[in-house]
């Protein structure tokens, strides 16, 4: 895959201390990088701009799903055929980017990263993740072993079928549900588990919100 054919989109919220390292890692593979600062109160945008990448900024915090959508749609407007999504906090190692792109080149519509959830993940999140994976499998006919991992890649054509409504942490689950519902060709690749902050990410309230969103995904 040619460098110009893909972009890496990085949603970020208050990641001024980490975003530079993430961007430098991604630059080993491409200069086509979009950082979406989702209304940070720190210097995330300023730090990212110093790294000489395209930075888009929400004036207020709209949520991870909204930031992902902003970045993905900008990438496609700039000519990308494939987008790789990864978090801005350092949990996703850029070294896996070529593996995602290789699978896309093999004909997969979407490629998901999958962490080893038995290593370093708090028990409550491990159990919640697995419960969600089984539930989504039963309802949508797709089993993703790591339902909440935001490291993924998909094509422009695929985006039109998985385009999500979730503005916050339900986004990964909705993408999986829409992948199953549209019977898209998908695969997973194992990625290293780098757990930065056990208090960050999906909360119990977020999980309840995701559960209440599932009926809408079934009919929309």
Coordinates of C-alpha atoms in Angstrom, one line a residue:
X1 CA 0.0 0.0 0.0
X2 CA 1.4 3.4 -1.0
X3 CA 2.0 5.9 1.8
X4 CA -0.4 8.4 0.3
X5 CA -3.2 5.9 0.4
X6 CA -3.6 5.7 4.1
X7 CA -3.8 8.1 7.1
X8 CA -3.4 7.5 10.8
X9 CA -6.0 9.3 12.9
X10 CA -5.4 9.8 16.6
X11 CA -8.2 11.2 18.8
X12 CA -6.7 12.8 21.9
X13 CA -8.0 14.4 25.1
X14 CA -5.6 16.0 27.6
X15 CA -2.6 14.0 26.2
X16 CA 0.0 16.8 26.1
X17 CA 2.5 14.6 28.0
X18 CA 2.1 11.7 25.7
X19 CA 1.0 12.8 22.2
X20 CA 4.5 13.7 21.0
X21 CA 5.8 10.2 21.7
X22 CA 2.8 8.7 19.9
X23 CA 3.2 10.9 16.9
X24 CA 7.0 10.2 16.7
X25 CA 6.3 6.5 16.7
X26 CA 3.7 6.8 13.9
X27 CA 6.1 8.9 11.8
X28 CA 8.3 5.9 11.3
X29 CA 5.6 4.6 9.0
X30 CA 3.8 7.7 7.5
X31 CA 3.7 11.5 7.6
X32 CA -0.1 11.3 6.9
X33 CA -1.2 11.9 10.5
X34 CA -4.3 13.7 11.9
X35 CA -4.5 14.4 15.6
X36 CA -8.0 15.4 16.8
X37 CA -7.8 17.3 20.0
X38 CA -11.2 16.8 21.6
X39 CA -11.5 20.0 23.6
X40 CA -8.5 19.4 25.8
X41 CA -7.8 21.8 28.7
X42 CA -4.1 21.2 28.4
X43 CA -1.6 21.8 25.6
X44 CA -2.4 18.8 23.5
X45 CA -2.9 20.8 20.3
X46 CA 0.2 22.9 20.8
X47 CA 2.4 19.9 21.4
X48 CA 1.0 18.0 18.5
X49 CA 1.5 21.0 16.1
X50 CA 5.1 21.1 17.1
X51 CA 5.4 17.6 15.7
X52 CA 4.3 19.0 12.4
X53 CA 1.2 17.0 11.8
X54 CA -2.3 18.1 10.9
X55 CA -4.2 19.0 14.1
X56 CA -8.0 19.4 14.3
X57 CA -9.5 20.7 17.5
X58 CA -13.0 20.6 19.0
X59 CA -13.7 23.7 20.9
X60 CA -15.5 21.6 23.6
X61 CA -15.2 18.0 24.6
X62 CA -17.6 16.0 22.4
X63 CA -16.3 12.5 23.1
X64 CA -14.0 9.9 21.6
X65 CA -16.5 8.8 19.0
X66 CA -17.0 12.3 17.7
X67 CA -13.3 12.9 17.6
X68 CA -12.8 9.7 15.6
X69 CA -15.4 10.7 13.1
X70 CA -13.9 14.2 12.7
X71 CA -10.5 12.7 11.9
X72 CA -11.7 9.9 9.7
X73 CA -13.8 12.1 7.5
X74 CA -11.0 14.6 7.2
X75 CA -8.6 11.8 6.1
X76 CA -11.0 10.7 3.4
X77 CA -11.4 14.3 2.2
X78 CA -7.7 14.5 1.9
X79 CA -7.6 11.4 -0.4
X80 CA -7.1 8.5 2.0
X81 CA -8.4 5.1 0.9
X82 CA -7.7 3.5 4.3
X83 CA -7.6 4.9 7.8
X84 CA -5.8 3.4 10.8
X85 CA -7.3 4.5 14.1
X86 CA -5.2 4.5 17.3
X87 CA -5.5 6.1 20.8
X88 CA -3.4 9.1 21.7
X89 CA -2.3 7.9 25.2
X90 CA 0.4 5.5 24.2
X91 CA -1.6 2.3 24.7
X92 CA -1.2 1.3 21.1
X93 CA 2.2 0.6 19.7
X94 CA 2.6 2.0 16.1
X95 CA 4.8 -0.9 15.2
X96 CA 1.7 -2.8 14.3
X97 CA 0.5 -0.4 11.6
X98 CA 2.1 -2.4 8.8
X99 CA 0.2 -5.5 9.9
X100 CA -3.1 -3.7 9.8
X101 CA -2.3 -2.4 6.3
X102 CA -1.2 -5.9 5.1
X103 CA -4.5 -7.3 6.2
X104 CA -6.4 -4.5 4.4
X105 CA -4.3 -5.3 1.3
X106 CA -5.4 -8.9 1.6
X107 CA -9.0 -7.9 1.1
X108 CA -10.4 -7.4 4.6
X109 CA -12.9 -4.6 5.0
X110 CA -11.9 -3.9 8.6
X111 CA -9.1 -5.1 10.9
X112 CA -9.3 -5.0 14.7
X113 CA -6.5 -5.0 17.2
X114 CA -6.8 -7.5 20.0
X115 CA -5.0 -7.2 23.4
X116 CA -4.2 -10.1 25.6
X117 CA -6.8 -9.3 28.2
X118 CA -5.4 -11.7 30.7
X119 CA -2.4 -9.5 31.2
X120 CA -2.5 -6.3 33.1
X121 CA -6.2 -5.5 32.7
X122 CA -8.3 -4.9 35.8
X123 CA -10.7 -7.8 36.5
X124 CA -13.9 -5.8 36.2
X125 CA -12.9 -4.6 32.8
X126 CA -11.8 -8.0 31.7
X127 CA -15.2 -9.5 32.6
X128 CA -17.2 -6.6 31.2
X129 CA -15.3 -6.8 27.9
X130 CA -15.9 -10.5 27.6
X131 CA -19.6 -10.2 28.5
X132 CA -20.0 -7.6 25.8
X133 CA -18.2 -9.7 23.3
X134 CA -20.5 -12.6 23.9
X135 CA -23.6 -10.4 23.8
X136 CA -22.6 -8.7 20.5
X137 CA -21.8 -12.2 19.1
X138 CA -25.3 -13.5 19.9
X139 CA -27.1 -10.4 18.5
X140 CA -25.0 -9.5 15.5
X141 CA -23.1 -12.6 14.5
X142 CA -19.6 -11.3 15.1
X143 CA -17.2 -12.2 17.8
X144 CA -14.4 -9.7 18.6
X145 CA -12.2 -11.0 21.4
X146 CA -11.3 -7.5 22.6
X147 CA -14.5 -5.4 22.1
X148 CA -13.2 -2.1 23.5
X149 CA -9.8 -1.8 21.7
X150 CA -9.7 1.3 19.6
X151 CA -6.7 0.2 17.4
X152 CA -8.2 -0.7 14.0
X153 CA -8.1 0.0 10.3
X154 CA -10.8 0.1 7.6
X155 CA -11.3 1.3 4.1
X156 CA -13.3 4.3 2.8
X157 CA -16.0 2.0 1.4
X158 CA -16.3 0.2 4.7
X159 CA -16.7 3.5 6.6
X160 CA -20.0 4.2 4.7
X161 CA -21.4 0.9 6.2
X162 CA -20.0 1.3 9.8
X163 CA -20.5 5.0 10.2
X164 CA -21.3 5.3 13.9
X165 CA -23.6 7.5 15.9
X166 CA -21.9 7.0 19.3
X167 CA -20.1 10.2 20.3
X168 CA -18.4 8.7 23.3
X169 CA -17.0 5.3 24.5
X170 CA -19.7 3.2 22.9
X171 CA -18.1 3.8 19.5
X172 CA -15.9 0.6 19.3
X173 CA -18.8 -1.6 20.3
X174 CA -21.1 0.1 17.7
X175 CA -18.4 -0.4 15.0
X176 CA -18.3 -4.1 15.8
X177 CA -22.1 -4.3 15.7
X178 CA -22.3 -2.6 12.4
X179 CA -19.5 -4.8 11.0
X180 CA -21.5 -7.9 11.9
X181 CA -24.8 -6.5 10.8
X182 CA -23.4 -5.6 7.3
X183 CA -21.6 -9.0 7.1
X184 CA -18.3 -7.3 6.4
X185 CA -15.0 -9.2 6.0
X186 CA -13.0 -8.7 9.2
X187 CA -10.1 -10.1 11.1
X188 CA -8.1 -9.5 14.3
X189 CA -4.4 -9.1 14.9
X190 CA -2.8 -9.6 18.3
X191 CA -1.3 -6.4 19.8
X192 CA 0.7 -5.8 22.9
X193 CA -1.2 -4.9 26.1
X194 CA 0.1 -1.6 27.3
X195 CA -2.2 -0.4 30.1
X196 CA -1.4 3.2 31.0
X197 CA -4.1 4.1 33.4
X198 CA -6.4 1.7 35.1
X199 CA -8.8 4.5 36.0
X200 CA -9.1 5.7 32.4
X201 CA -11.6 4.5 29.8
X202 CA -15.0 2.9 29.9
X203 CA -16.8 3.4 33.2
X204 CA -19.8 1.4 34.6
X205 CA -22.0 4.3 33.5
X206 CA -20.5 4.1 30.0
X207 CA -21.1 0.4 29.9
X208 CA -24.8 0.8 30.9
X209 CA -25.1 3.4 28.2
X210 CA -23.7 1.0 25.6
X211 CA -26.2 -1.7 26.7
X212 CA -29.1 0.7 26.2
X213 CA -27.8 1.7 22.7
X214 CA -27.8 -1.9 21.4
X215 CA -31.5 -2.0 20.5
X216 CA -31.0 1.1 18.3
X217 CA -28.1 -0.6 16.5
X218 CA -30.3 -3.6 15.8
X219 CA -32.9 -1.5 13.9
X220 CA -30.7 1.2 12.4

